[in-house]
C-alpha positions as a LaTeX table, in Angstrom:
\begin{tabular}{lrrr}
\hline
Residue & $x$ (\AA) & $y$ (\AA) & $z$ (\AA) \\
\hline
Unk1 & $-8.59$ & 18.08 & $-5.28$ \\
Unk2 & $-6.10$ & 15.40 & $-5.01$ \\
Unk3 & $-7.24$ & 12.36 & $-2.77$ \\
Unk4 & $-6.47$ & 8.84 & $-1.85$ \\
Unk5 & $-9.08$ & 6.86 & $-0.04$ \\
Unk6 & $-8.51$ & 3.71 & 1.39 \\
Unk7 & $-11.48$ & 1.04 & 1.86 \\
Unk8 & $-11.56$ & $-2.60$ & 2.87 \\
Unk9 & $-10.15$ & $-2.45$ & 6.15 \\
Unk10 & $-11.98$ & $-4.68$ & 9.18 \\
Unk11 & $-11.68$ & $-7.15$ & 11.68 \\
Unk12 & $-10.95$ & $-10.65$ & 10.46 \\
Unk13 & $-9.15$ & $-13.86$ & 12.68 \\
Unk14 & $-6.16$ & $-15.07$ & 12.22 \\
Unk15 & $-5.60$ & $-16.74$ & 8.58 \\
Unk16 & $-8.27$ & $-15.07$ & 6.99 \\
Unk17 & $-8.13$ & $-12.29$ & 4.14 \\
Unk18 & $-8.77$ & $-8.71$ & 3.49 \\
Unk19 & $-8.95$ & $-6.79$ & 0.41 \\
Unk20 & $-7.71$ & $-3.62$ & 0.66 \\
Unk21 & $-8.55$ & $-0.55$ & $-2.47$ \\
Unk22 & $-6.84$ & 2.87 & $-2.51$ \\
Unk23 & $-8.90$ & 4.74 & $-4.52$ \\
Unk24 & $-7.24$ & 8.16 & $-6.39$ \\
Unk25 & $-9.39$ & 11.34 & $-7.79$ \\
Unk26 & $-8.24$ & 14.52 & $-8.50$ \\
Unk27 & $-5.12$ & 13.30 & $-10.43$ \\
Unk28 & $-4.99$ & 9.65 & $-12.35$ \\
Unk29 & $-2.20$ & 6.97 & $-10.63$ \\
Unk30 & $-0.44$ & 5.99 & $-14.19$ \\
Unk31 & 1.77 & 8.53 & $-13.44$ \\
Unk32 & 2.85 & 7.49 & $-9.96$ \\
Unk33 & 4.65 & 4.72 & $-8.01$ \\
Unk34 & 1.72 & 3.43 & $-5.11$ \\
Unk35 & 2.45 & 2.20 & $-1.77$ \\
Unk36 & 1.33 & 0.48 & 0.66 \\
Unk37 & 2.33 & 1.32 & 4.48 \\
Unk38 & 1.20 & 0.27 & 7.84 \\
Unk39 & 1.50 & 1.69 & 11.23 \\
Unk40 & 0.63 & $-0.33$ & 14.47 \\
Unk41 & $-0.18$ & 1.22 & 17.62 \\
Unk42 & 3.06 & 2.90 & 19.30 \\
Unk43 & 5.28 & 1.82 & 16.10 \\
Unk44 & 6.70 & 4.00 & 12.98 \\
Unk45 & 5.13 & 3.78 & 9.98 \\
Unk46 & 6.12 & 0.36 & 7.96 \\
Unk47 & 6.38 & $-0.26$ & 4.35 \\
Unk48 & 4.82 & $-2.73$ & 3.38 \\
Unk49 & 4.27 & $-3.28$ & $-0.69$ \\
Unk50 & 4.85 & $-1.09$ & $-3.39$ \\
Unk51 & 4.34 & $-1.17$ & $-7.32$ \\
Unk52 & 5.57 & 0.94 & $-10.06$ \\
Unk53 & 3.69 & 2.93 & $-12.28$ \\
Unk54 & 3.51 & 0.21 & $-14.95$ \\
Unk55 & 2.94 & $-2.42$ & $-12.44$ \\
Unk56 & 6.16 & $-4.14$ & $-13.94$ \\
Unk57 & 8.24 & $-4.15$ & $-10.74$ \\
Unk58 & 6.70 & $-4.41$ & $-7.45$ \\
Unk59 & 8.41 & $-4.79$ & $-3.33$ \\
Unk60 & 7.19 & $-6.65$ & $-0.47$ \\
Unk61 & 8.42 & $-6.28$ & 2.94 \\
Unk62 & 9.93 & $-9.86$ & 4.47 \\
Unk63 & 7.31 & $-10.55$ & 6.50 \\
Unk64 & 4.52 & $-10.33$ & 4.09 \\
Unk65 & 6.37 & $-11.94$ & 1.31 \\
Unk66 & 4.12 & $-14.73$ & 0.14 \\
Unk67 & 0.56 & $-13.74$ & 1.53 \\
Unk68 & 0.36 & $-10.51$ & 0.84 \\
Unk69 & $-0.51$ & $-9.25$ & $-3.50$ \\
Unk70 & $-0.43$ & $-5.69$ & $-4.50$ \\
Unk71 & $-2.31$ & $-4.67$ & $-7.82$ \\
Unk72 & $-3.34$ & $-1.87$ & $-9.56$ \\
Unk73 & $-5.97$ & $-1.07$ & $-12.20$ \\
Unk74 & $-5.01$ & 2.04 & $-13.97$ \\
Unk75 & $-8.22$ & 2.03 & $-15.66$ \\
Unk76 & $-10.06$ & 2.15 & $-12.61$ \\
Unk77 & $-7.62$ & 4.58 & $-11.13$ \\
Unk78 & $-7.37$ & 2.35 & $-7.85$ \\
Unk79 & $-4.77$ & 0.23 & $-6.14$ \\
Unk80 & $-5.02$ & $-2.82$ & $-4.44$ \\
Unk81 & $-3.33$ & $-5.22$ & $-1.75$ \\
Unk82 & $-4.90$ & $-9.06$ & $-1.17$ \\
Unk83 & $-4.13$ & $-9.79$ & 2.12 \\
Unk84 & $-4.24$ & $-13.29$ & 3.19 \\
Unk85 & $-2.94$ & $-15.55$ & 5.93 \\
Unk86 & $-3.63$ & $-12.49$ & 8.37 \\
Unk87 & $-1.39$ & $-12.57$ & 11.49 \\
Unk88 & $-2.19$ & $-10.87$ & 14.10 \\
Unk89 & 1.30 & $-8.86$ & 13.93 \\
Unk90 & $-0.26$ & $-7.45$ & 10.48 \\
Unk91 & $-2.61$ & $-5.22$ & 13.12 \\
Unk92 & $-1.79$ & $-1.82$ & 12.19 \\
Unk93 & $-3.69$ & 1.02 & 10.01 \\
Unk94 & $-3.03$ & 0.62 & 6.06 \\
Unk95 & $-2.22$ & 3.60 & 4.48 \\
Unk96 & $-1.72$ & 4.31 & 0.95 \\
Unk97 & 0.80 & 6.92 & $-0.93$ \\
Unk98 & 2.22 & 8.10 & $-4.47$ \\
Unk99 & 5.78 & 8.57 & $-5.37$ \\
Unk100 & 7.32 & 10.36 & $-8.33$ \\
Unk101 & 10.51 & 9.02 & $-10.15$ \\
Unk102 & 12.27 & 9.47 & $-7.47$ \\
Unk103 & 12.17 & 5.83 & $-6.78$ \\
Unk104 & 11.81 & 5.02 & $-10.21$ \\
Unk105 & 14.66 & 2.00 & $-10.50$ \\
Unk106 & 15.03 & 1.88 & $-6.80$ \\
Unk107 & 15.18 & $-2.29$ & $-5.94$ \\
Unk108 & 12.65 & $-0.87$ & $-3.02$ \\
Unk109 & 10.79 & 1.22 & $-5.10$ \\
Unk110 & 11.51 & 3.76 & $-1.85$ \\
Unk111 & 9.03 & 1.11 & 0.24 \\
Unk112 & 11.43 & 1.12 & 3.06 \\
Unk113 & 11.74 & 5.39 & 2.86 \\
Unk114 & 7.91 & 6.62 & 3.46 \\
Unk115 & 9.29 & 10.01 & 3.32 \\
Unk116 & 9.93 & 9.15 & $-0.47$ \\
Unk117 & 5.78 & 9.44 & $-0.98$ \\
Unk118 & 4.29 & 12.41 & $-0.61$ \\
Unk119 & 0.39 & 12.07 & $-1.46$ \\
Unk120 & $-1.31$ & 10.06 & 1.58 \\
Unk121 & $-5.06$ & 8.22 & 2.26 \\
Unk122 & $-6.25$ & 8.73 & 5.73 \\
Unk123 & $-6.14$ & 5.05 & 6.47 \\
Unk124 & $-8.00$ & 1.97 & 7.34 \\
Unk125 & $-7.79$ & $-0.58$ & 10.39 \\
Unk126 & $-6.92$ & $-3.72$ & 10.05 \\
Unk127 & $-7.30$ & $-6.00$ & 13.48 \\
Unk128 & $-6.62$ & $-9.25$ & 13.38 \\
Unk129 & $-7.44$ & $-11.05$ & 16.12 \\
Unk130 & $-6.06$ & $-14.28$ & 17.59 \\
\hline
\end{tabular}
């Protein structure tokens, strides 16, 4: 069974730092391009980071350019995004997803197209509070 969990979500205040995992079974990620996406309350879904399958090209959106790392550990079979300097505009639930060469070579890495993913997690909060 193919499955993405996410972990590491919470509360934190402003400026402090989450680690978030996305942890595969059922399939192993060195095949796949992993992102991570967001969606706040009333908003479309955002992306926000995303690394190819070799980890040698990765995207961040603008606004998380600079505080934000994304990772992976193909060993482990898990994918990772450091979070720090939390604003509370980063409030949404974090979502992770796997893309095929599709966006292989795409500058975005298809970040800014979630429809480009098609394996999902089922989330995690992340509330940062002022």
């Amino acid at each position: 069974q193919v499955q993405l969990v996410e972990s590491g979500g919470g509360l934190v205040q402003v400026g402090g730092s989450l680690r978030l995992s996305c942890a595969a079974s059922g399939f192993t990620i060195d095949h796949y391009h992993i992102g991570w996406f967001r969606q706040a309350s009333g908003k479309g879904r955002e992306g926000v980071s995303c690394i190819g399958r070799r980890a040698g090209s990765t995207y961040y959106t603008d606004s998380v350019k600079g505080r934000f790392t994304i990772s992976r550990d193909n060993a482990k079979n898990t994918v990772y995004l450091q979070m720090d300097g939390l604003k509370p505009e980063d409030t949404a639930v974090y979502y992770c997803a796997t893309a095929d060469d599709r966006v292989y070579g795409a500058p975005d890495l298809g970040c800014t197209r979630p429809a480009l993913y098609d394996y999902w997690g089922q989330g995690t909060q992340v509330t940062v509070s002022s």
